[in-house]
Short mmCIF file of C-alpha atoms in Angstrom, two decimals:
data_model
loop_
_atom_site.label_atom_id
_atom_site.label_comp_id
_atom_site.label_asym_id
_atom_site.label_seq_id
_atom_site.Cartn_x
_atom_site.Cartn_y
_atom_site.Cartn_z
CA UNK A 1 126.24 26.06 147.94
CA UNK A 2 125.04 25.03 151.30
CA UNK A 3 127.03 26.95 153.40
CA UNK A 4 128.45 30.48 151.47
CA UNK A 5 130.14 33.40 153.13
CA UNK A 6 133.31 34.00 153.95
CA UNK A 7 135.58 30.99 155.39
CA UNK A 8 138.41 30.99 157.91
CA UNK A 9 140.73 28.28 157.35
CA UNK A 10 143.91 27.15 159.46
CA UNK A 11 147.30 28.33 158.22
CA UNK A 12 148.49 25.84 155.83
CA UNK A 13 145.31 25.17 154.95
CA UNK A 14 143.74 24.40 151.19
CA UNK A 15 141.49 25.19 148.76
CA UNK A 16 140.16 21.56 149.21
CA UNK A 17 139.50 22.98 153.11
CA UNK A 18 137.53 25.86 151.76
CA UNK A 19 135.34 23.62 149.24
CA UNK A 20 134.65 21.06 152.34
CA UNK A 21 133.41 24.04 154.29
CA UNK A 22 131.34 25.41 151.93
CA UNK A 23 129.73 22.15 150.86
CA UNK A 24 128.71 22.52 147.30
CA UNK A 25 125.51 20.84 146.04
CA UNK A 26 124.26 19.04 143.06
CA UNK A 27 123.02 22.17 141.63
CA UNK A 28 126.73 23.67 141.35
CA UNK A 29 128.81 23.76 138.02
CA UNK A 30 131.99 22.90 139.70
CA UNK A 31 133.41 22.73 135.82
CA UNK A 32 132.45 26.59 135.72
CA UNK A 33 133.90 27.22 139.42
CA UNK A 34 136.46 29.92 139.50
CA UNK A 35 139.39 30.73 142.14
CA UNK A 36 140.36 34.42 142.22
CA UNK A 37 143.21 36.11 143.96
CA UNK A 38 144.27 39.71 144.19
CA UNK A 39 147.65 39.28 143.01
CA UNK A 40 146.39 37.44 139.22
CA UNK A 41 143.84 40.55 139.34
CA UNK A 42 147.15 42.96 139.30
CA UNK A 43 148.57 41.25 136.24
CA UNK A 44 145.07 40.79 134.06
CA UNK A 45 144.88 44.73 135.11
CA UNK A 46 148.17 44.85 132.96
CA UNK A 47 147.00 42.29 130.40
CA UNK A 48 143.41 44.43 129.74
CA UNK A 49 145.69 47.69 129.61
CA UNK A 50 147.42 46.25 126.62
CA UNK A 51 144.52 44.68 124.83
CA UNK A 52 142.71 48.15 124.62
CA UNK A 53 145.81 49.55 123.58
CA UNK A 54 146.08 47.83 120.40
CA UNK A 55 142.06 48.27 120.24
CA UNK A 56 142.67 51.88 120.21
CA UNK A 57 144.52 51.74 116.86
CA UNK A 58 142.39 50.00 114.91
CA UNK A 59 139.38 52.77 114.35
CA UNK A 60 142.43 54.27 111.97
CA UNK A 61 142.56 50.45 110.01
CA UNK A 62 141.83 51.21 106.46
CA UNK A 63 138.92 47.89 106.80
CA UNK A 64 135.79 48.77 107.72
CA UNK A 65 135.27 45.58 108.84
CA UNK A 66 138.13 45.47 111.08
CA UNK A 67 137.30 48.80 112.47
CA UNK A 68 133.86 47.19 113.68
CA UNK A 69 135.46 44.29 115.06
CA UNK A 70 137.92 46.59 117.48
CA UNK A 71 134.37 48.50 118.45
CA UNK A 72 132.86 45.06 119.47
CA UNK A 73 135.70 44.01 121.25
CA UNK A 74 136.01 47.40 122.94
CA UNK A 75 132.55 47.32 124.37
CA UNK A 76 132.99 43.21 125.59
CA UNK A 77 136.23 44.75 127.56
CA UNK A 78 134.46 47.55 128.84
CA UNK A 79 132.10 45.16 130.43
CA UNK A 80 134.73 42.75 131.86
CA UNK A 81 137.05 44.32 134.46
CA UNK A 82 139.92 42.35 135.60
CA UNK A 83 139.07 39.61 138.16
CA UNK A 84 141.83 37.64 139.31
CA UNK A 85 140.63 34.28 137.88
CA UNK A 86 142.99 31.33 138.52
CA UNK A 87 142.36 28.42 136.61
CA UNK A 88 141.74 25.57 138.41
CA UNK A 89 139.48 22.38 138.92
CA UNK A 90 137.21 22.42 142.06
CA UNK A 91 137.26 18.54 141.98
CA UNK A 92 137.84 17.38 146.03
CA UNK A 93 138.28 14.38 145.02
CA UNK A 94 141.16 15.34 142.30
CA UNK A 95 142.47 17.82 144.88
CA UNK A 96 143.51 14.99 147.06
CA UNK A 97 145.22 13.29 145.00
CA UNK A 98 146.75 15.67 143.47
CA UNK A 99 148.12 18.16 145.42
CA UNK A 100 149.42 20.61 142.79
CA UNK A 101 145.78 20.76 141.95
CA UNK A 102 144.97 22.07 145.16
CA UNK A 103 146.72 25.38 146.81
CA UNK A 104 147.05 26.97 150.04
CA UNK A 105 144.42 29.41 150.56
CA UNK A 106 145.28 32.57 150.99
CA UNK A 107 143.51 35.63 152.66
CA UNK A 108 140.96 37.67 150.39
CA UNK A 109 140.45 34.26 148.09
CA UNK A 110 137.41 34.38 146.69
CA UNK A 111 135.55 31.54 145.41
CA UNK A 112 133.06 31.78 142.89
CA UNK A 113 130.76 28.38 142.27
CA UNK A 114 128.04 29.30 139.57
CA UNK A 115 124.53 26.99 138.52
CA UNK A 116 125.13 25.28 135.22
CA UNK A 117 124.38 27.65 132.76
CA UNK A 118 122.17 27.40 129.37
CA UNK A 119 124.10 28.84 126.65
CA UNK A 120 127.50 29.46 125.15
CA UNK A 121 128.62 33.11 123.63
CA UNK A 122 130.13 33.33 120.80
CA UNK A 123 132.04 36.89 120.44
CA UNK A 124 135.09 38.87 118.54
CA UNK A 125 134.95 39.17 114.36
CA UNK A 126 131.08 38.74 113.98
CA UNK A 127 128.41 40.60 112.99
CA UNK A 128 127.00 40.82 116.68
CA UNK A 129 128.01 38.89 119.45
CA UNK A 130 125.46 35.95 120.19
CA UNK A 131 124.22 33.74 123.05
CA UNK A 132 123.22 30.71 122.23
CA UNK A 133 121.46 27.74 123.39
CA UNK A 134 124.30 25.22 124.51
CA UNK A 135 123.70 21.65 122.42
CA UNK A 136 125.79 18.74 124.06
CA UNK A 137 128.85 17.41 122.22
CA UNK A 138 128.01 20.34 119.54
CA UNK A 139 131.07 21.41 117.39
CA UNK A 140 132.28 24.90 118.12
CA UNK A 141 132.19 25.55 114.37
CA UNK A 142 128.71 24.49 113.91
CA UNK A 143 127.58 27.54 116.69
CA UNK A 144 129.08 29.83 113.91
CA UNK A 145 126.24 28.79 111.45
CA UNK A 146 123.76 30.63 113.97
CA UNK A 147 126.64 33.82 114.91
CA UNK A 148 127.65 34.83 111.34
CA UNK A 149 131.50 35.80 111.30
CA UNK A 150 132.43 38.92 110.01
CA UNK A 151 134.69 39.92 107.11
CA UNK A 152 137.64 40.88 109.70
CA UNK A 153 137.00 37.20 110.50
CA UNK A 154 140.53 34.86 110.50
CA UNK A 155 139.88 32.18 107.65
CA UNK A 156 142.15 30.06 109.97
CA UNK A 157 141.86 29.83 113.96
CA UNK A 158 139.03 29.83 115.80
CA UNK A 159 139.54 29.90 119.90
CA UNK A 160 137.29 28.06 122.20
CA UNK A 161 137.78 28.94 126.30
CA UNK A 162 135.64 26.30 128.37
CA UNK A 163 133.98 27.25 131.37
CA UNK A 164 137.07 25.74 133.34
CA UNK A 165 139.27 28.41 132.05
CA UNK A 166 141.35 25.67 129.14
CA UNK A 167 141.89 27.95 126.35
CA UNK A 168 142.16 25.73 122.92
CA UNK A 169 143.43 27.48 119.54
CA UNK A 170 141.14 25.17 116.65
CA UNK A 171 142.27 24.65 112.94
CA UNK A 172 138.87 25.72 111.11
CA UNK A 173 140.80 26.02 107.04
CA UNK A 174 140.69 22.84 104.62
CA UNK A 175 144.56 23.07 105.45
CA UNK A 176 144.79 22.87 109.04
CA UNK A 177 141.50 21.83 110.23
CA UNK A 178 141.44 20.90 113.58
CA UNK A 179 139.15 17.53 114.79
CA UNK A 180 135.72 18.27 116.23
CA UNK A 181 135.75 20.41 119.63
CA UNK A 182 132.67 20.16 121.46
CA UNK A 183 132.13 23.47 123.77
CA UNK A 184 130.97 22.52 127.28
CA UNK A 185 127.94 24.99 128.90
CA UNK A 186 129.10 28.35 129.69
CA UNK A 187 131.76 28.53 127.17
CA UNK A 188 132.90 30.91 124.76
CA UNK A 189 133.77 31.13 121.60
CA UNK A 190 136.39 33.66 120.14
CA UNK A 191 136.48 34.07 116.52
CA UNK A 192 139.85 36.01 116.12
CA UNK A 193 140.70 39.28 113.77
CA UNK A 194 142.75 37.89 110.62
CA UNK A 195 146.46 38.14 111.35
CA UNK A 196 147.31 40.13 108.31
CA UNK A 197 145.14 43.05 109.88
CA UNK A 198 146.91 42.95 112.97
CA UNK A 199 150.83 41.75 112.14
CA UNK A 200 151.73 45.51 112.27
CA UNK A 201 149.88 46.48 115.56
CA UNK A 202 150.18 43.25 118.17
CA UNK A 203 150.53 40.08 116.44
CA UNK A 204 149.57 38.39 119.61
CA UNK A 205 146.46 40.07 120.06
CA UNK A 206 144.22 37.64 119.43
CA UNK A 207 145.87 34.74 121.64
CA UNK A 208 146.04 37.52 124.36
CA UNK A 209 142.49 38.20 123.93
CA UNK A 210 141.86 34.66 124.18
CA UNK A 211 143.96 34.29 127.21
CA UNK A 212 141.77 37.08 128.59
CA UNK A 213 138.55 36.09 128.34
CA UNK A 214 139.70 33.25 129.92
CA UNK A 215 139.62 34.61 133.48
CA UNK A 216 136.52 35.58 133.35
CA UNK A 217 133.80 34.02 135.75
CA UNK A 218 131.07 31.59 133.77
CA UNK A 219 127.80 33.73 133.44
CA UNK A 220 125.55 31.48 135.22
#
């Protein structure tokens, strides 16, 4: 950005205000910008209180595999606090036309615009997670081939969270199998823990987890 610190706007004023001030240049990844507010940070506080919850049963699951899966999952949440993450396109130009697209700042906004990033990480029922070397238009299926799922893996659903915070829930069986889904730079991918291991403890874990990772800022 040309211009970063913190910004005083007018009352009233918007996040478009903020952005103008600030005066992002070409080497920002506006798709990977993030908007976070103290009050979202309150509820993901919640959200991450829940997800280690159900984490904290699973090194009793009778599947070895599984149990591994919780650890890796454990140690990604110990490294990603709550933030407050809003999703939202920094687009000016979107912003004024579409002014549900662009709020009223409020005080102790932050703003977060990071460079484009490299690489997409793939995490969640896998050996190990992986960061990889992001390939343009390249399905999120065909990143697997290079991040070997686990056997706590779900045969199913695979989630992919862009860098803009869209969280999308893929078909990846011969049944339900879901059209290619290119992952842009800075994404993630999610492979989720099988339902049948986790029916009995949270079956929405793994869309919650999803949802999670989510509102995280894009590693730059």
């Amino acid at each position: 950005m040309q211009s970063p610190g913190v910004v005083q706007v007018k009352q009233g004023g918007r996040i478009s205000d903020v952005l103008n001030a600030v005066r992002p240049d070409a080497a920002a990844y506006l798709l990977g910008g993030s908007l976070q507010r103290e009050h979202e940070r309150q509820d993901q506080v919640r959200q991450r209180a829940g997800l280690l919850h159900t984490l904290g049963q699973l090194p009793q699951h009778e599947d070895l595999d599984v149990r591994a899966a919780g650890d890796l999952l454990h140690d990604w949440l110990d490294a990603h606090p709550a933030t407050g993450r809003v999703r939202l396109v920094l687009d000016r130009r979107l912003m004024q036309v579409q002014p549900l697209n662009n709020p009223i700042a409020r005080q102790g906004d932050s703003i977060i615009i990071p460079l484009r990033p490299q690489t997409v990480h793939v995490i969640g029922a896998v050996t190990q997670p992986c960061e990889l070397p992001h390939q343009p238009l390249q399905d999120a299926k065909t990143y697997l081939a290079h991040c070997p799922t686990s056997g706590a893996a779900d045969p199913d659903t695979l989630y992919v969270v862009q860098p803009d915070g869209l969280v999308q829930a893929l078909g990846v069986a011969a049944w339900n199998r879901a059209d290619p889904q290119a992952v842009a730079a800075g994404g993630t991918i999610y492979v989720p823990i099988r339902e049948s291991a986790l029916k009995r403890i949270d079956a929405s874990f793994n869309e919650d987890f999803a949802s999670f990772v989510a509102t995280q800022p894009v590693d730059p």
